[in-house]
């Protein structure tokens, strides 16, 4: 594990509110794929965490979303979320490991994403120095209807995803496996029309919520 990664193992159920482990985003976000600014008012801790999406007033992005990330960076390990993602066209719920130019690194990312226009599938992806490899995985259920466990195990030579403990897809090879360190994120956002072919087109009055019961990280030493 990279010496730059300092996040210890944790399992957070957010029973009594936010800990100092988490940073809550609260700023205007300028990204061509997002029709969303981040608001701390759209994140609620206590007996889990809720991330909300709602319309916003004024010029620019049409929505406020919710986003949290760890304060410290992680290395290779097991990353798990127990969640009930939002449904709706253009709505994306994400749980992922990320670092990029804003943090002074190459773009390295591992994704668990739910596209609200079809929550019966799971979108998994890696980004290695900006190069994306992705796959849509049929779940056999509607993820927005109930809580399920989603996990990826990240090692130096592979990334393996699991749903309720069942292995579903694996990426291998240097070109498909990002390098540490990364931050751990969870968010809910509205996609811009530019990527409507992927996520759908968000209705102007969309309001929805992603609910997370538990977030867990267990480092691997190799």
Short mmCIF file of C-alpha atoms in Angstrom, two decimals:
data_model
loop_
_atom_site.label_atom_id
_atom_site.label_comp_id
_atom_site.label_asym_id
_atom_site.label_seq_id
_atom_site.Cartn_x
_atom_site.Cartn_y
_atom_site.Cartn_z
CA UNK A 1 0.00 0.00 0.00
CA UNK A 2 1.27 3.47 -0.84
CA UNK A 3 2.92 5.33 2.02
CA UNK A 4 0.68 8.27 1.05
CA UNK A 5 -2.45 6.33 2.03
CA UNK A 6 -3.39 7.07 5.63
CA UNK A 7 -7.02 5.95 6.01
CA UNK A 8 -7.31 3.16 8.60
CA UNK A 9 -9.89 0.39 8.47
CA UNK A 10 -13.40 1.53 9.38
CA UNK A 11 -17.05 0.52 9.33
CA UNK A 12 -19.33 3.54 9.63
CA UNK A 13 -23.08 3.21 10.24
CA UNK A 14 -23.56 6.93 11.01
CA UNK A 15 -25.69 6.13 14.05
CA UNK A 16 -25.23 9.46 15.80
CA UNK A 17 -24.25 11.77 12.96
CA UNK A 18 -21.16 12.75 11.03
CA UNK A 19 -17.69 11.93 12.32
CA UNK A 20 -14.54 13.85 11.47
CA UNK A 21 -13.78 11.07 8.97
CA UNK A 22 -16.00 12.73 6.35
CA UNK A 23 -15.87 15.93 4.34
CA UNK A 24 -19.23 17.18 3.02
CA UNK A 25 -19.10 18.98 -0.34
CA UNK A 26 -20.60 22.49 -0.50
CA UNK A 27 -19.67 24.36 -3.67
CA UNK A 28 -20.60 25.12 -7.26
CA UNK A 29 -19.35 22.32 -9.50
CA UNK A 30 -18.17 22.99 -13.03
CA UNK A 31 -17.99 19.70 -14.95
CA UNK A 32 -19.47 19.00 -18.40
CA UNK A 33 -21.10 15.73 -17.28
CA UNK A 34 -22.80 17.17 -14.17
CA UNK A 35 -25.92 19.34 -14.01
CA UNK A 36 -25.32 19.56 -10.27
CA UNK A 37 -23.80 21.76 -7.58
CA UNK A 38 -23.02 20.31 -4.14
CA UNK A 39 -24.86 21.46 -1.01
CA UNK A 40 -24.19 20.41 2.58
CA UNK A 41 -27.94 20.83 3.13
CA UNK A 42 -28.45 17.79 0.89
CA UNK A 43 -26.57 15.44 3.23
CA UNK A 44 -28.09 14.15 6.49
CA UNK A 45 -26.28 11.89 8.96
CA UNK A 46 -27.89 9.78 11.67
CA UNK A 47 -28.98 6.12 11.52
CA UNK A 48 -27.25 6.01 8.14
CA UNK A 49 -26.67 8.83 5.70
CA UNK A 50 -29.08 10.37 3.19
CA UNK A 51 -27.93 12.07 0.00
CA UNK A 52 -30.62 14.17 -1.69
CA UNK A 53 -31.12 15.73 -5.11
CA UNK A 54 -33.44 18.69 -5.72
CA UNK A 55 -33.88 21.57 -8.18
CA UNK A 56 -31.99 24.79 -7.48
CA UNK A 57 -32.72 28.38 -8.46
CA UNK A 58 -30.58 30.71 -10.56
CA UNK A 59 -28.22 30.35 -13.49
CA UNK A 60 -25.87 27.46 -14.05
CA UNK A 61 -26.52 23.89 -12.95
CA UNK A 62 -30.18 23.04 -12.39
CA UNK A 63 -29.77 20.85 -9.30
CA UNK A 64 -28.25 20.55 -5.86
CA UNK A 65 -26.87 17.14 -4.94
CA UNK A 66 -25.16 15.55 -1.96
CA UNK A 67 -21.58 14.29 -1.79
CA UNK A 68 -19.26 13.05 0.96
CA UNK A 69 -15.64 11.88 0.88
CA UNK A 70 -13.09 10.67 3.38
CA UNK A 71 -10.67 13.21 4.80
CA UNK A 72 -7.73 10.82 4.35
CA UNK A 73 -6.64 8.71 1.41
CA UNK A 74 -6.83 4.95 1.01
CA UNK A 75 -4.77 2.28 -0.67
CA UNK A 76 -5.52 -1.25 -1.88
CA UNK A 77 -8.33 -2.88 0.02
CA UNK A 78 -11.96 -3.91 0.25
CA UNK A 79 -14.57 -1.14 -0.18
CA UNK A 80 -18.22 -1.85 0.66
CA UNK A 81 -21.49 0.07 0.77
CA UNK A 82 -24.94 -1.06 1.90
CA UNK A 83 -27.28 1.22 0.03
CA UNK A 84 -30.63 1.88 -1.62
CA UNK A 85 -29.90 4.18 -4.60
CA UNK A 86 -32.26 6.71 -6.13
CA UNK A 87 -34.41 6.01 -9.19
CA UNK A 88 -35.27 8.37 -12.03
CA UNK A 89 -34.02 9.36 -15.48
CA UNK A 90 -30.73 11.23 -15.41
CA UNK A 91 -30.08 10.46 -11.73
CA UNK A 92 -26.76 8.82 -10.74
CA UNK A 93 -25.86 7.37 -7.33
CA UNK A 94 -22.16 6.70 -6.87
CA UNK A 95 -19.86 4.93 -4.43
CA UNK A 96 -16.28 5.08 -5.60
CA UNK A 97 -12.57 5.51 -4.94
CA UNK A 98 -11.04 8.49 -6.72
CA UNK A 99 -8.06 10.76 -7.08
CA UNK A 100 -7.18 13.16 -9.88
CA UNK A 101 -5.54 16.42 -10.90
CA UNK A 102 -7.41 18.45 -8.25
CA UNK A 103 -5.56 16.35 -5.65
CA UNK A 104 -2.25 16.49 -7.49
CA UNK A 105 -2.37 13.01 -9.05
CA UNK A 106 -3.28 11.26 -12.28
CA UNK A 107 -6.94 10.33 -12.70
CA UNK A 108 -7.37 6.99 -10.92
CA UNK A 109 -10.87 5.77 -10.06
CA UNK A 110 -12.91 2.65 -9.26
CA UNK A 111 -16.70 2.95 -9.55
CA UNK A 112 -19.91 1.46 -8.28
CA UNK A 113 -22.66 3.50 -9.95
CA UNK A 114 -26.42 3.19 -10.28
CA UNK A 115 -28.17 4.81 -13.22
CA UNK A 116 -31.64 5.81 -12.09
CA UNK A 117 -33.12 5.23 -15.55
CA UNK A 118 -32.48 1.47 -15.09
CA UNK A 119 -31.70 0.51 -11.47
CA UNK A 120 -31.82 -3.19 -12.37
CA UNK A 121 -28.21 -2.86 -13.59
CA UNK A 122 -24.97 -1.90 -11.90
CA UNK A 123 -22.38 0.20 -13.72
CA UNK A 124 -18.81 -0.70 -12.75
CA UNK A 125 -15.72 1.03 -14.09
CA UNK A 126 -12.07 1.79 -13.59
CA UNK A 127 -10.16 4.85 -14.77
CA UNK A 128 -6.40 4.44 -15.09
CA UNK A 129 -4.67 7.73 -15.80
CA UNK A 130 -7.96 8.78 -17.42
CA UNK A 131 -8.53 5.61 -19.51
CA UNK A 132 -11.93 4.08 -18.75
CA UNK A 133 -12.91 0.42 -18.73
CA UNK A 134 -16.54 -0.25 -17.83
CA UNK A 135 -19.34 -2.80 -17.81
CA UNK A 136 -23.07 -2.89 -17.05
CA UNK A 137 -23.94 -5.80 -14.77
CA UNK A 138 -27.54 -7.17 -14.60
CA UNK A 139 -28.59 -7.41 -10.95
CA UNK A 140 -31.73 -9.51 -11.17
CA UNK A 141 -33.53 -6.98 -8.92
CA UNK A 142 -34.38 -3.28 -8.73
CA UNK A 143 -31.65 -1.74 -6.56
CA UNK A 144 -33.84 1.28 -5.72
CA UNK A 145 -36.43 -0.90 -3.91
CA UNK A 146 -34.33 -2.31 -1.05
CA UNK A 147 -30.92 -2.21 0.60
CA UNK A 148 -28.20 -4.48 -0.80
CA UNK A 149 -24.46 -4.83 -0.27
CA UNK A 150 -22.08 -3.75 -3.03
CA UNK A 151 -18.31 -4.18 -2.80
CA UNK A 152 -15.11 -4.07 -4.75
CA UNK A 153 -11.78 -5.62 -3.76
CA UNK A 154 -8.80 -3.74 -5.14
CA UNK A 155 -5.37 -5.30 -5.40
CA UNK A 156 -2.31 -4.39 -7.44
CA UNK A 157 -3.26 -6.75 -10.28
CA UNK A 158 -7.09 -6.85 -10.25
CA UNK A 159 -10.39 -5.29 -9.19
CA UNK A 160 -13.25 -7.67 -8.30
CA UNK A 161 -16.84 -6.49 -7.71
CA UNK A 162 -19.45 -8.27 -5.56
CA UNK A 163 -23.21 -7.93 -5.03
CA UNK A 164 -24.51 -9.31 -1.71
CA UNK A 165 -21.27 -11.29 -1.43
CA UNK A 166 -21.58 -12.81 -4.91
CA UNK A 167 -18.73 -12.09 -7.36
CA UNK A 168 -20.08 -10.43 -10.53
CA UNK A 169 -17.20 -9.05 -12.62
CA UNK A 170 -13.40 -8.73 -12.52
CA UNK A 171 -10.95 -6.42 -14.31
CA UNK A 172 -7.30 -7.44 -14.56
CA UNK A 173 -4.12 -6.09 -16.10
CA UNK A 174 -2.10 -2.93 -15.56
CA UNK A 175 -4.25 -0.96 -18.03
CA UNK A 176 -7.41 -1.72 -16.02
CA UNK A 177 -6.22 -1.44 -12.40
CA UNK A 178 -5.76 2.06 -10.92
CA UNK A 179 -2.94 3.02 -8.60
CA UNK A 180 -3.30 4.34 -5.05
CA UNK A 181 -3.82 6.50 -3.11
CA UNK A 182 -7.47 7.54 -3.47
CA UNK A 183 -10.30 9.11 -1.48
CA UNK A 184 -13.56 7.25 -0.81
CA UNK A 185 -16.69 9.04 -2.08
CA UNK A 186 -20.46 8.62 -2.07
CA UNK A 187 -22.69 11.00 -4.01
CA UNK A 188 -26.00 11.64 -5.77
CA UNK A 189 -26.15 13.85 -8.85
CA UNK A 190 -28.06 14.78 -12.00
CA UNK A 191 -26.40 14.10 -15.32
CA UNK A 192 -26.03 16.84 -17.91
CA UNK A 193 -27.83 16.45 -21.27
CA UNK A 194 -24.40 15.74 -22.78
CA UNK A 195 -24.45 12.21 -21.32
CA UNK A 196 -28.19 11.55 -21.59
CA UNK A 197 -27.53 8.54 -23.82
CA UNK A 198 -25.84 6.91 -20.80
CA UNK A 199 -27.84 8.17 -17.83
CA UNK A 200 -31.10 9.50 -19.29
CA UNK A 201 -32.40 13.07 -19.23
CA UNK A 202 -33.19 14.52 -15.79
CA UNK A 203 -36.70 15.95 -15.42
CA UNK A 204 -36.62 19.58 -14.24
CA UNK A 205 -38.59 18.91 -11.03
CA UNK A 206 -36.72 15.77 -9.98
CA UNK A 207 -36.38 15.19 -6.24
CA UNK A 208 -34.94 11.93 -4.95
CA UNK A 209 -32.81 10.36 -2.23
CA UNK A 210 -30.05 7.79 -1.97
CA UNK A 211 -29.89 6.06 1.42
CA UNK A 212 -26.76 4.43 2.82
CA UNK A 213 -26.84 2.17 5.89
CA UNK A 214 -23.15 1.42 6.08
CA UNK A 215 -19.77 2.22 4.54
CA UNK A 216 -16.77 -0.01 5.15
CA UNK A 217 -13.09 -0.04 4.19
CA UNK A 218 -10.53 -2.75 5.00
CA UNK A 219 -6.95 -2.19 3.78
CA UNK A 220 -4.97 -4.88 1.97
CA UNK A 221 -1.22 -4.99 2.41
CA UNK A 222 -0.51 -6.40 -1.07
#
